[in-house]
Coordinates of C-alpha atoms in Angstrom, one line a residue:
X13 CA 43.3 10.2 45.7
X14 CA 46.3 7.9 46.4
X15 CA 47.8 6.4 49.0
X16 CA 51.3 5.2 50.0
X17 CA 51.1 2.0 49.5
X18 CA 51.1 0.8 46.0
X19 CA 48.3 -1.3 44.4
X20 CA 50.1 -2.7 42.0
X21 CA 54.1 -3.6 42.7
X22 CA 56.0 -5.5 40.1
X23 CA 59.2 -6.0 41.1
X24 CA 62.0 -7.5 38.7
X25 CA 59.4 -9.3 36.5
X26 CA 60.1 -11.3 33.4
X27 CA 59.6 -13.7 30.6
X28 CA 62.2 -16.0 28.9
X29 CA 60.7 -17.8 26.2
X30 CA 63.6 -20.1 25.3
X31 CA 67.1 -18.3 25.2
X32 CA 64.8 -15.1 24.6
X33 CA 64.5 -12.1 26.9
X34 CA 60.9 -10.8 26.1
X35 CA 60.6 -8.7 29.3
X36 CA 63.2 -8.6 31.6
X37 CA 64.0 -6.8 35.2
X38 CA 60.8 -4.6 35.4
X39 CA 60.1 -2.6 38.2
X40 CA 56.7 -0.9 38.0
X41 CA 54.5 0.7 41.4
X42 CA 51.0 1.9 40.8
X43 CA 49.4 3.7 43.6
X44 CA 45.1 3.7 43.8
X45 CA 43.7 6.3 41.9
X46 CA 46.4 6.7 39.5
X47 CA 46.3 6.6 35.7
X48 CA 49.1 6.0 34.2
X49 CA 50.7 5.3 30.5
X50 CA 52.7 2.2 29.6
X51 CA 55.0 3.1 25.8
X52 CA 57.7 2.1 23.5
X53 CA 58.3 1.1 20.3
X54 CA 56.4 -1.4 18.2
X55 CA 57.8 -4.8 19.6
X56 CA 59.2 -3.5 22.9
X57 CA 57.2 -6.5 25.2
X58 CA 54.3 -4.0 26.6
X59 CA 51.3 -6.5 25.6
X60 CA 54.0 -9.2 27.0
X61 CA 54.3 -7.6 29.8
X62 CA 49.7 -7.3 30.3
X63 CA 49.9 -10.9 29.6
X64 CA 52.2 -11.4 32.8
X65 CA 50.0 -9.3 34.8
X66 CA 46.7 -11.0 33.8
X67 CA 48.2 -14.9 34.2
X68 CA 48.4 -15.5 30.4
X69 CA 52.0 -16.1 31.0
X70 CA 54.0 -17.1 34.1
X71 CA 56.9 -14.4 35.1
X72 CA 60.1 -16.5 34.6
X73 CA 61.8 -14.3 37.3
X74 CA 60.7 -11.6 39.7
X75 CA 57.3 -11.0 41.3
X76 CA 53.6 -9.3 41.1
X77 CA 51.8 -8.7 44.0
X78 CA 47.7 -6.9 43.8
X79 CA 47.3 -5.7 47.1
X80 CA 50.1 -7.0 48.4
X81 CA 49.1 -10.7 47.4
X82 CA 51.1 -12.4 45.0
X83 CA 49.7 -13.5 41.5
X84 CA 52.8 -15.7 40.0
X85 CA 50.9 -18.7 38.8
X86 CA 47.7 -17.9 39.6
X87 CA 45.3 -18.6 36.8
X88 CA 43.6 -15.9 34.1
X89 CA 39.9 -16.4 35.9
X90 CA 41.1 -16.0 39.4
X91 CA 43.3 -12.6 39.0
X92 CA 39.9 -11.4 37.3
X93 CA 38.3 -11.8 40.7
X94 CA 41.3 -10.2 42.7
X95 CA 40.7 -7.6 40.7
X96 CA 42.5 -7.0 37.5
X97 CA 40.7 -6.2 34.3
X98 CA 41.5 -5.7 30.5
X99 CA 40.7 -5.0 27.5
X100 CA 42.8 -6.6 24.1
X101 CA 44.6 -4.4 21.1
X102 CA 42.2 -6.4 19.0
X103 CA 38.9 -6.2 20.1
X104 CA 37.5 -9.3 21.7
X105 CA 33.5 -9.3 22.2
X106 CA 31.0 -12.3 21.9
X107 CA 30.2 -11.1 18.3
X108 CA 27.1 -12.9 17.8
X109 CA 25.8 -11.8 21.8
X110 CA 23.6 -8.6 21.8
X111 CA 25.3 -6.2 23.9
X112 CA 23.2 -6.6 27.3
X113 CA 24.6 -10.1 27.0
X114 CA 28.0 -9.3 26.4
X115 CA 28.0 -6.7 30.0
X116 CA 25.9 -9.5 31.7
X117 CA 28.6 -12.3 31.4
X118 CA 31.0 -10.1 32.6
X119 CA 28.6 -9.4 35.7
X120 CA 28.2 -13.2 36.4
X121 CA 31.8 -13.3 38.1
X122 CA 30.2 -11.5 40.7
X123 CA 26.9 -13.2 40.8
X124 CA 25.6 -14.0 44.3
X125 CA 23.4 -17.1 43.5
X126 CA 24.5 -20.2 43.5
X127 CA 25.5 -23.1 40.6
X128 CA 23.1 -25.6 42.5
X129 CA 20.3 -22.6 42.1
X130 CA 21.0 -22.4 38.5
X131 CA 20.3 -26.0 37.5
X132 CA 17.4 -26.5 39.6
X133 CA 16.2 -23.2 38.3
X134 CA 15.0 -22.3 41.9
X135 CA 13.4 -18.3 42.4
X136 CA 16.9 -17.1 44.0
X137 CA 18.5 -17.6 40.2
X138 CA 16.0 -15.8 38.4
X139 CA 16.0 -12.8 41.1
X140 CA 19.4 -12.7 40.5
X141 CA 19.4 -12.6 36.8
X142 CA 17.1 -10.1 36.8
X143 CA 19.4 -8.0 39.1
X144 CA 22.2 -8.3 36.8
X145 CA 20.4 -7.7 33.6
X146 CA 19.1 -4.0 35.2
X147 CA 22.5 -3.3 36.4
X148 CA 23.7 -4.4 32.9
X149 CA 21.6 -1.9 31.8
X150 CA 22.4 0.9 34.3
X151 CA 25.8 0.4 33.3
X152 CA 25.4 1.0 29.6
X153 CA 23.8 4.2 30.1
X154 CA 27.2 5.5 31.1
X155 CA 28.5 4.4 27.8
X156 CA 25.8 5.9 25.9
X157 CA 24.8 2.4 24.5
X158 CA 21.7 1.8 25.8
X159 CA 19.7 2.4 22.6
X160 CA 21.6 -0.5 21.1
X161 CA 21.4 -3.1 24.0
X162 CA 19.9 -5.6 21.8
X163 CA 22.5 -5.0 18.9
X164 CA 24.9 -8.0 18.0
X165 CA 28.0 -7.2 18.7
X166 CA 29.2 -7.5 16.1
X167 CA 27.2 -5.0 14.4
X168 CA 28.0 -2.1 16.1
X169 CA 30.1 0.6 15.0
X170 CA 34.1 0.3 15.6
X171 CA 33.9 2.9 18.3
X172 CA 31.1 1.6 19.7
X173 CA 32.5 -2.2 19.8
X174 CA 35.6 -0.1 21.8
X175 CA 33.7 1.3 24.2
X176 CA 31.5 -1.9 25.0
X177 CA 34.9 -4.0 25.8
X178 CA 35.9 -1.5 28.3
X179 CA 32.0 -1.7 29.9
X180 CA 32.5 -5.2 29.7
X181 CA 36.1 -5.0 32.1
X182 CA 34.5 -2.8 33.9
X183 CA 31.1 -4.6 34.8
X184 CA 33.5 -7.4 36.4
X185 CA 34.4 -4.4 39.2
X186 CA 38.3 -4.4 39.1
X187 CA 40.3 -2.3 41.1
X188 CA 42.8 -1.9 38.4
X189 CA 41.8 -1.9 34.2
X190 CA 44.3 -2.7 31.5
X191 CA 43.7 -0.9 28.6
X192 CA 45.4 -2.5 25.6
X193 CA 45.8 0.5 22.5
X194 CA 42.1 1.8 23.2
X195 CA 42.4 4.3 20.7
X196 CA 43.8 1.5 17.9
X197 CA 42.1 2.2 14.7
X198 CA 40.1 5.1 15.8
X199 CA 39.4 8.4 14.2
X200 CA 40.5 11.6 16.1
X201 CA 37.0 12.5 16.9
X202 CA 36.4 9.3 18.2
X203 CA 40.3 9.5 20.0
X204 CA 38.7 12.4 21.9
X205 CA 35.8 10.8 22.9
X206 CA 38.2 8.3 24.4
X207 CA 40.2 10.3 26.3
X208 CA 36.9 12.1 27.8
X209 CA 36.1 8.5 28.8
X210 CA 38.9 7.5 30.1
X211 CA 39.0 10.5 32.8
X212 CA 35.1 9.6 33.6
X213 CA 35.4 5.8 33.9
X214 CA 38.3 6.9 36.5
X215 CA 36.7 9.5 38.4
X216 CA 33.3 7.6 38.3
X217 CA 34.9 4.2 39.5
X218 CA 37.7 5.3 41.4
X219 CA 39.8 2.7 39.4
X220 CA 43.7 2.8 39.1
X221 CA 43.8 2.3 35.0
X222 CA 47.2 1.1 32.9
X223 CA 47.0 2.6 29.7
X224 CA 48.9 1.1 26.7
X225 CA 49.0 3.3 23.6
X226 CA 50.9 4.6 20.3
X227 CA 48.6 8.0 20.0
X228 CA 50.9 10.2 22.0
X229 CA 47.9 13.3 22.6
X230 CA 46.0 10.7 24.2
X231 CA 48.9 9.3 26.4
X232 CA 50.1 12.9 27.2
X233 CA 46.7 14.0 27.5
X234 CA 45.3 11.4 30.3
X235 CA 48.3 10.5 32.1
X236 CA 50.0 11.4 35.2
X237 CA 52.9 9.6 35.4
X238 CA 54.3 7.3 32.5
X239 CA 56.7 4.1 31.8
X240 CA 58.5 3.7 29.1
X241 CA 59.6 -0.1 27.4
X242 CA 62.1 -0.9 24.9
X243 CA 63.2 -4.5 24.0
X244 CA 61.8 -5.5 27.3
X245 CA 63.2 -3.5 29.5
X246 CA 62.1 -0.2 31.2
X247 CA 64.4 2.8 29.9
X248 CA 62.8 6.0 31.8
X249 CA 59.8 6.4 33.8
X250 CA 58.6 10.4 34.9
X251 CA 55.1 12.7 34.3
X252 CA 54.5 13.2 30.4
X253 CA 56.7 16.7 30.1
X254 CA 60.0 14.3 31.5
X255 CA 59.0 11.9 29.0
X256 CA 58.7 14.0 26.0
X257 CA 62.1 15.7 26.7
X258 CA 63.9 12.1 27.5
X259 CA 67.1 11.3 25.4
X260 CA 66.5 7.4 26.2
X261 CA 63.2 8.2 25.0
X262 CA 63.5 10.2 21.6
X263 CA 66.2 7.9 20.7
X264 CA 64.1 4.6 21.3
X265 CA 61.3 6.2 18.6
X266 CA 63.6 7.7 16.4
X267 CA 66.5 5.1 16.5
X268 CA 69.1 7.4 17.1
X269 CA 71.1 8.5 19.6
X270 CA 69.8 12.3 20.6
X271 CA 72.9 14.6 21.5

C-alpha cells in the first residue's frame, strides 16, 4: 500500500512561544497508506504539534514538506487544498447547519464553478450545487447519517456529531487526515464503532490518517506504526507491541523511571 517516499516528512520541527520549548526537534515520516498513532502524556505538545502541520502556527525551526512541497508559512485554507485534513479534540461543526450543509461546505473547496458564476447566478452554479449536494449525500451514506441529513447539527447525538466532523475532513479529499482524540468522550461501544471506521475510511479512501489519542485499545488496535511525545519532544517511535514494552514509554505515563 506504501511507497518509499514519504508523504509526510517533518524534519526538526518546532515551536518557541517566548523562551518556551512547546515542540522541539521532531522528526516524523509518513509513508501513503499508512495509519499511524501520535501519544504522550496530557500536555506533551501533540495538538501543538497538528496546529504546525495544518498552518495554525508557524514552525519556529525545522521544516514540513506534503509531497515534497514545503508548508512553513503557508496559510490554514491553502494546506487544506494541498491536502491536509482534520478534525479538533473539541468537536467543531456549524451547529445551527443541517448536516447536508455541514458536508457541502466542506465540498465547496473543490467546487469547479466559478465566483463570477455564483453572483450572476448563471446555470453552470446551480449544476454545480446540485452536483455537490448528491455527492454530499452519497458521502453520508458511508457514515450511516443519511436519515438525518436535515438534522441541525447540533442536535445530533455525541457520536453522531463525531462521525460528521470526520465526513466533513473528508468531503474536502485530503490525502492525509488528522484526527484529533476521535474517541474523546465516547462510550466503548461507540469506541468500537470508531475504530471499525477508522480502518473503512482508510481502506475506502486510500488516505494516510494521523491519529491522536489517550484510549490505548483504539491506538493499539488501528495502528501500524506509532510516535510517542513527551514535553515536546519525541521519546520512542516503533509498531504498538515496541511501544507497549518501551521503558521511555511506561516511564512518561507512569512518571517513573521503569528498571
Amino acid at each position: 500500500m506504501s511507497t518509499n517516499k514519504p508523504l509526510l516528512k517533518v524534519d526538526n520541527a518546532g515551536i518557541r512561544f517566548g523562551g518556551l520549548k512547546a515542540v522541539s526537534e521532531v522528526n516524523l515520516e509518513l509513508l501513503k497508506g499508512e495509519l499511524v498513532g501520535l501519544i504522550g502524556p496530557n500536555g506533551a505538545g501533540k495538538t501543538t504539534f497538528f496546529n504546525l502541520l495544518t498552518g495554525v502556527y508557524v514552525p519556529t525551526e525545522g521544516s514540513i514538506l506534503l509531497d515534497g512541497e514545503k508548508l512553513n508559512g503557508m496559510a490554514p485554507h491553502k494546506i487544506t487544498k494541498k491536502g491536509i485534513s482534520r478534525t479538533f479534540q473539541n468537536i467543531r461543526l456549524f451547529n445551527d447547519l443541517s448536516v447536508l450543509d455541514n458536508v457541502k461546505i466542506a465540498y465547496h473547496t473543490q467546487a469547479k464553478h466559478s465566483i463570477v458564476s455564483s453572483i450572476l447566478r448563471l446555470p453552470s452554479h446551480f449544476a454545480g450545487e446540485r452536483e455537490m449536494e448528491e455527492k454530499a449525500i452519497d458521502f453520508l451514506k458511508i457514515f450511516n447519517l443519511d436519515d438525518v441529513l436535515y438534522e441541525q447539527a447540533k442536535n445530533l447525538p455525541y457520536g453522531q456529531q463525531r462521525r460528521l466532523e470526520i465526513a466533513r475532513a473528508l468531503a474536502a479529499g485530503p490525502k492525509l487526515l488528522l484526527l484529533d482524540e476521535p474517541a474523546a468522550g465516547m462510550n466503548p461501544q461507540e469506541t468500537e464503532e470508531l475504530m471499525n471506521l477508522i480502518a473503512l475510511i482508510r481502506e475506502k479512501f486510500d488516505l494516510t490518517i494521523l491519529l491522536i489519542e489517550h484510549d490505548m485499545n483504539l491506538v493499539m488496535g488501528v495502528c501500524e506504526r506509532i510516535y510517542v511525545l513527551d514535553h515536546g519532544q519525541l521519546i520512542a517511535q516503533g509498531t504498538p507491541v515496541e511501544i507497549r514494552n518501551n521503558p521511555k514509554v511506561i516511564e512518561a505515563y507512569l512518571g517513573e523511571e521503569v528498571s
